[in-house]
Each structure stands twice: as C-alpha cells, then as structure tokens.
C-alpha cells in the first residue's frame, strides 16, 4: 500500500496527471444509445474514464420502501415503491461488453461501481479498478469481498467519519487489496461551496498516506479545480447531455461543453502549480531590467563631481547600480561627465 495506484496503464498519485472520471452513473436513463453518446462526449472532452453503476434496484433498496421515502429525491408520479423508480436507471448486464468495447474505440477507460457481490464478480474481468460508492463505506462484509479480488480500489468517503474511513481501509487492506485511493466526497446533491471542505484532501493524504481524489457533486467547475490545486489526483464529476433532463443526477451534472472546460481548467491548473523550488523563468529574468529600478543621474554632472543624494533618482530601468548600493555611491566621484538620466554604473565612479 503506497502513494500510487494503477488504473490500466495509468499511474495515479502525486506528480502524475490528474485522472479525470466522467461519472455517467444513472444519467443514461436506461437508454443504451444515450449511454454511448455520453461516452463519446466524455472522450471528446478529454476525460480519462467514464464511470457507470452496476446494480439491480433490489440489490440496494428495500422493496417495501414507499416512493416518498427520500424527501430530497424528486420522484415523478406513477410509482408505488422507490425501487420501481430506481429500476429505470439500472445498467443491464447485457449492455456492459458493448459499452466497454465502445469506450475502447473512443480511447477512454470504462469503469463501473459494483453494488453487489454478483456485480463485483461480473465486473472483475471487465474493469481495471473497482470504484466503491460512499453508501458501501461501512459495508465491511462487502469490502472484505472487494479486497479478496486483489484489484485496485477507489473508495468514496461521503458521510464518513475518520474512524469509518480507517475501518474501511483496514477491511480492504487486510483482505488483500494492495492498491487503493480514497475520494473526499460531500454527499449533498448539489453540494454548496461552503460545504466542500476541500482542505480535507490534504488532511486525508497526511492521515492515511494514500492517493486522495475528489468526487465532486457541486455545481460548476470551481470546486474540482481548487481540489486539484490542493493535491487531488483524481476528479470525478457527473456528466449529462442536458441538465434539464428529468432524473436523479442530471440537474447537478456538467453538460459536455462544461466537462471540456473542466478538463482544460484542470490541465492548466496542473501546469500552473509548478514546483516548490523558487524558479525565475528565462522570460521573467528578462524583466529584471525593464521592471526594476536602479540609480540614475537626474541632472547633467561634470567629471570629478562628488555625488550627493540629490544627484540620484531611483527609477526604471534596472540597468544601473542597484538601489541597495545607494549608500555606497554617495561621496564617490565621476570619472567622466554624465548627461541627466544616465544609468549609473560602477565604471563611472572612483573614490
């Protein structure tokens, strides 16, 4: 267990390019063609992976829960039980291989979250990493089964305390998982900026010595870009073909053009971060003369004149003696006559 994780040929961790996951999730709306359009849109935007969810509604939801059990979920009329609504968003097992091949043709990695042991075994040979949802952070029996598959894991931590995160990591590690990353996550939809608590990214890295990403449910791209600046090495963000589409996850997702903007912003942020070494670029060094001040003679002066403070201005350009040496030149004499506003050089002076 270390500070890097491999997803296929990609190494993820500090110093590596951020791994950007376009979370399709349930936004295919039970339509395979829409799933393909979302894959293609994510690939065009420059995302590294698309992620779905492999589940059957009754794998995750009590079939007796009434349709209004979750007051935050805008459910349309016509359903008696909540699982009936969620069933619309299942990704059929029979679609997976076709979508995986479609993703491969578009040069984007296919990932899906297993939500049952059946799904875990189904996905084992089909995905390079298991992405585990926040709802399973405390599902220790399931995490033990995940760890036994000895595949890299990306673990979301929404609603999780540090103790719960530690227990989940221990379960995965002790059962055989050798590569793991954890995702800072706020399980509000959408999450408000003041709820994101992005400094948790550094805290989680220091606490668990693992790669840390950010599963972002906020609106827009600001939170995700800020997370990268704070050290997130994975960004997960929902994508939709249209935010006004009815459904549980469309309204806070990015549309394709916005996802492209996110990818561009993250790549620019990575370039901007640079290193912790203090570096003055070659182009910036050229500005030392044009931007900085130096000592200039502010009037015509004759050879042999002993300089006093009133003879000198400290103005641009920076091609003369530097301001720090102003006291040294006082009282020194000119070797030759100088015109006003001549940058003062040491070769002009003698004691």
XYZ file of C-alpha atoms in Angstrom:
351
model
C 0.000 0.000 0.000
C 1.545 3.277 -1.045
C 1.046 6.696 -2.542
C 0.239 5.483 -6.050
C -2.451 3.398 -7.703
C -2.533 1.919 -11.207
C -5.603 2.036 -13.421
C -4.679 0.082 -16.507
C -1.522 1.699 -17.842
C -2.095 4.907 -15.872
C -0.195 5.615 -12.690
C -2.119 7.891 -10.332
C -0.707 9.824 -7.397
C 1.410 12.832 -6.518
C 3.357 14.110 -9.508
C 1.128 12.279 -12.016
C -1.514 13.931 -14.208
C -4.895 14.110 -12.526
C -7.137 11.184 -13.508
C -10.459 12.668 -14.609
C -13.541 10.463 -14.373
C -16.747 11.465 -16.147
C -19.456 9.972 -13.932
C -22.291 8.844 -16.199
C -23.833 6.877 -13.347
C -27.572 6.673 -13.945
C -27.683 9.510 -16.484
C -28.053 7.046 -19.374
C -31.703 6.850 -18.212
C -31.962 3.212 -19.254
C -31.125 4.090 -22.860
C -28.098 2.385 -24.411
C -27.755 4.928 -27.220
C -27.694 7.722 -24.660
C -25.002 5.812 -22.740
C -22.915 5.710 -25.926
C -23.460 9.415 -26.578
C -22.254 10.177 -23.061
C -19.161 8.012 -23.542
C -18.351 9.784 -26.804
C -18.923 13.206 -25.226
C -16.628 12.367 -22.312
C -13.926 11.170 -24.696
C -14.180 14.334 -26.804
C -13.917 16.428 -23.651
C -10.618 14.751 -22.756
C -11.726 12.774 -19.694
C -9.625 9.738 -18.812
C -12.508 7.447 -17.857
C -16.250 7.085 -17.821
C -17.962 5.502 -14.851
C -21.291 3.726 -14.630
C -23.027 1.888 -11.770
C -23.696 -1.842 -11.996
C -26.690 -2.673 -9.839
C -30.157 -4.121 -9.680
C -32.542 -1.906 -7.743
C -33.348 -4.552 -5.149
C -29.589 -5.063 -4.530
C -29.526 -1.694 -2.813
C -33.050 -0.707 -1.786
C -35.654 -2.348 0.428
C -38.506 -3.214 -1.965
C -41.099 -2.102 0.593
C -39.826 1.494 0.837
C -42.554 3.895 -0.324
C -41.894 6.193 -3.223
C -41.602 9.249 -0.949
C -39.087 7.715 1.484
C -36.376 10.172 0.377
C -37.799 13.730 0.514
C -34.759 15.086 -1.364
C -35.388 12.877 -4.378
C -37.758 14.463 -6.954
C -39.705 11.349 -7.981
C -42.372 11.572 -10.701
C -45.847 10.174 -10.208
C -46.788 6.660 -11.211
C -44.695 4.620 -8.786
C -45.686 2.920 -5.546
C -42.256 1.859 -4.311
C -38.926 3.657 -4.557
C -37.144 0.652 -6.067
C -39.535 0.767 -9.025
C -38.283 4.260 -9.814
C -34.612 3.366 -9.411
C -35.048 0.255 -11.565
C -35.348 2.533 -14.616
C -31.695 3.501 -14.198
C -30.176 0.040 -13.997
C -27.356 -0.638 -16.451
C -28.286 -4.063 -17.809
C -25.551 -6.669 -17.538
C -26.097 -7.438 -21.230
C -25.010 -3.902 -22.220
C -21.645 -3.903 -20.480
C -19.457 -5.620 -23.056
C -20.809 -3.478 -25.870
C -20.239 -0.278 -23.879
C -16.759 -1.417 -22.839
C -15.846 -2.014 -26.482
C -17.399 1.326 -27.446
C -15.286 3.033 -24.777
C -12.179 1.255 -26.015
C -12.806 2.527 -29.554
C -13.068 6.038 -28.137
C -9.832 5.549 -26.179
C -11.432 6.126 -22.800
C -11.370 3.770 -19.804
C -14.626 2.097 -18.777
C -15.249 1.836 -15.025
C -18.369 0.831 -13.139
C -19.255 0.712 -9.464
C -20.282 -2.760 -8.278
C -23.216 -2.602 -5.874
C -23.415 -6.309 -5.016
C -21.159 -9.353 -4.889
C -22.794 -10.526 -8.105
C -21.802 -7.239 -9.756
C -18.343 -7.494 -8.214
C -17.730 -10.857 -9.866
C -19.328 -9.745 -13.134
C -17.041 -6.702 -13.360
C -13.878 -8.452 -12.181
C -12.511 -9.183 -15.674
C -14.140 -6.154 -17.241
C -12.783 -3.145 -15.337
C -9.236 -2.152 -14.299
C -10.323 -0.796 -10.918
C -13.244 -1.117 -8.533
C -14.841 2.226 -7.684
C -16.736 1.772 -4.402
C -19.621 4.102 -3.600
C -19.942 6.073 -0.375
C -23.000 4.005 0.554
C -20.687 1.000 0.980
C -18.048 2.742 3.102
C -19.375 0.986 6.213
C -20.389 -2.235 4.433
C -17.449 -4.182 5.861
C -18.601 -7.634 4.657
C -18.775 -6.271 1.110
C -15.400 -4.500 1.424
C -13.848 -7.770 2.576
C -15.113 -9.372 -0.628
C -13.784 -6.462 -2.685
C -10.349 -6.827 -1.084
C -10.251 -10.575 -1.816
C -10.385 -9.819 -5.553
C -6.962 -8.111 -5.185
C -7.849 -5.402 -7.694
C -7.063 -1.667 -7.284
C -9.817 0.204 -5.456
C -11.040 3.812 -5.465
C -13.119 4.327 -2.316
C -15.555 7.218 -1.851
C -15.893 8.543 1.697
C -19.109 10.604 1.660
C -20.769 10.938 5.096
C -17.838 9.009 6.585
C -16.055 9.791 9.830
C -12.308 9.303 10.062
C -12.913 6.191 12.137
C -15.231 4.765 9.480
C -12.744 5.566 6.725
C -9.971 3.907 8.712
C -12.109 0.796 9.257
C -12.929 0.599 5.544
C -9.264 0.913 4.577
C -8.362 -1.767 7.105
C -11.029 -4.119 5.732
C -9.798 -3.710 2.178
C -6.135 -3.957 3.105
C -6.467 -6.952 5.432
C -8.485 -8.912 2.885
C -5.936 -8.449 0.102
C -6.248 -5.050 -1.591
C -2.744 -3.766 -2.312
C -3.571 -0.561 -4.239
C -6.096 1.948 -3.015
C -7.105 5.594 -3.392
C -9.750 7.407 -1.392
C -12.102 10.122 -2.556
C -13.073 13.105 -0.476
C -16.805 13.452 -1.058
C -19.699 15.537 0.237
C -22.914 13.584 -0.285
C -25.208 16.524 -0.959
C -26.727 16.988 -4.413
C -25.717 19.586 -5.269
C -23.134 20.362 -2.599
C -22.811 24.056 -1.791
C -19.348 25.667 -1.979
C -19.281 26.239 1.781
C -19.894 22.516 2.310
C -16.998 21.212 0.211
C -14.332 21.426 2.934
C -11.587 20.852 0.380
C -8.764 21.132 2.898
C -9.825 17.606 3.849
C -7.864 16.479 0.794
C -4.540 17.342 2.417
C -5.705 16.033 5.758
C -6.727 12.673 4.295
C -3.413 12.358 2.451
C -1.464 13.030 5.634
C -3.681 10.774 7.768
C -3.788 7.700 5.546
C -0.741 8.069 3.247
C -2.867 7.209 0.222
C -3.680 8.991 -3.042
C -6.696 11.217 -2.494
C -9.188 12.445 -5.061
C -12.400 14.430 -5.019
C -15.827 13.182 -6.022
C -17.481 16.495 -6.791
C -21.234 16.998 -6.552
C -21.133 20.793 -6.561
C -22.305 22.952 -9.436
C -19.771 24.208 -11.945
C -16.041 23.503 -12.093
C -14.560 25.721 -9.370
C -14.550 23.092 -6.628
C -12.866 20.474 -8.787
C -10.126 22.830 -9.982
C -9.495 24.018 -6.424
C -9.280 20.386 -5.329
C -6.523 19.739 -7.866
C -4.619 22.748 -6.533
C -4.908 21.209 -3.063
C -3.479 17.886 -4.212
C -6.395 15.823 -5.539
C -5.033 13.271 -8.016
C -8.458 12.011 -9.166
C -11.507 14.092 -10.037
C -14.919 12.525 -10.504
C -17.701 14.673 -11.914
C -21.180 13.795 -13.212
C -21.913 14.349 -16.901
C -25.260 14.736 -18.656
C -26.423 15.524 -22.166
C -28.800 18.098 -20.692
C -29.180 19.381 -17.138
C -32.934 19.845 -17.514
C -33.472 16.145 -18.228
C -35.719 14.525 -15.586
C -33.872 12.095 -13.343
C -31.937 11.878 -10.080
C -28.484 13.049 -11.212
C -28.925 15.307 -14.228
C -29.605 18.615 -12.510
C -26.177 18.980 -10.885
C -24.094 17.362 -13.662
C -21.918 19.043 -16.275
C -23.010 19.217 -19.880
C -20.410 18.094 -22.465
C -19.025 21.549 -23.200
C -18.680 22.235 -19.495
C -16.841 18.952 -18.998
C -14.398 20.020 -21.688
C -13.920 23.318 -19.843
C -13.269 21.363 -16.642
C -10.628 19.183 -18.283
C -8.942 22.246 -19.793
C -9.017 24.084 -16.462
C -7.553 21.113 -14.585
C -4.730 20.723 -17.091
C -3.977 24.445 -16.880
C -4.066 24.271 -13.083
C -1.577 21.398 -13.141
C 0.787 23.403 -15.337
C 0.352 26.402 -13.066
C 1.273 24.502 -9.888
C 4.915 24.039 -10.934
C 7.272 23.014 -8.141
C 8.132 24.159 -4.629
C 11.573 25.293 -5.809
C 11.815 29.044 -6.314
C 12.345 29.420 -10.056
C 12.652 32.616 -12.070
C 11.845 31.716 -15.650
C 14.028 32.792 -18.545
C 11.305 35.098 -19.840
C 10.825 36.587 -16.372
C 14.563 37.222 -15.974
C 14.396 39.496 -18.989
C 12.045 41.706 -16.977
C 14.647 42.375 -14.296
C 15.945 45.289 -16.370
C 12.651 46.668 -17.666
C 10.577 46.272 -14.467
C 13.074 47.090 -11.735
C 14.557 50.395 -10.612
C 18.206 51.414 -10.456
C 20.301 54.513 -9.750
C 20.190 57.182 -12.467
C 21.837 60.597 -12.566
C 18.980 63.141 -12.565
C 20.941 66.122 -13.914
C 23.984 66.877 -16.075
C 27.135 66.377 -13.951
C 30.775 67.114 -14.703
C 33.768 64.844 -14.396
C 35.148 64.801 -10.831
C 31.801 65.660 -9.218
C 31.305 64.029 -5.785
C 27.852 62.512 -5.694
C 25.258 63.565 -3.156
C 21.765 62.175 -2.635
C 20.090 64.919 -4.642
C 22.051 63.917 -7.755
C 20.432 60.498 -7.952
C 16.927 59.200 -8.765
C 15.855 55.613 -8.187
C 13.683 54.871 -11.210
C 13.346 52.474 -14.100
C 15.095 50.879 -15.922
C 17.062 48.486 -13.760
C 20.209 48.633 -15.870
C 22.190 50.787 -13.452
C 23.644 50.255 -9.976
C 21.001 48.569 -7.782
C 19.124 50.582 -5.125
C 20.626 48.547 -2.309
C 24.020 50.150 -3.135
C 22.730 53.699 -2.925
C 24.689 54.470 0.300
C 27.926 53.191 -1.267
C 27.915 55.639 -4.154
C 27.451 58.750 -2.002
C 30.703 60.691 -1.931
C 32.206 58.804 -4.872
C 33.409 60.901 -7.818
C 32.611 60.724 -11.513
C 35.341 59.547 -13.868
C 33.654 61.424 -16.712
C 30.851 63.889 -17.281
C 27.348 62.318 -17.467
C 24.108 63.545 -19.009
C 20.892 63.642 -16.999
C 19.117 60.253 -16.645
C 22.167 58.198 -17.464
C 22.001 54.862 -15.576
C 24.873 54.983 -13.099
C 27.475 52.198 -13.475
C 30.411 51.299 -11.253
C 32.792 52.041 -14.122
C 31.614 55.668 -13.920
C 32.961 56.063 -10.362
C 36.098 56.276 -8.274
C 36.782 57.100 -4.634
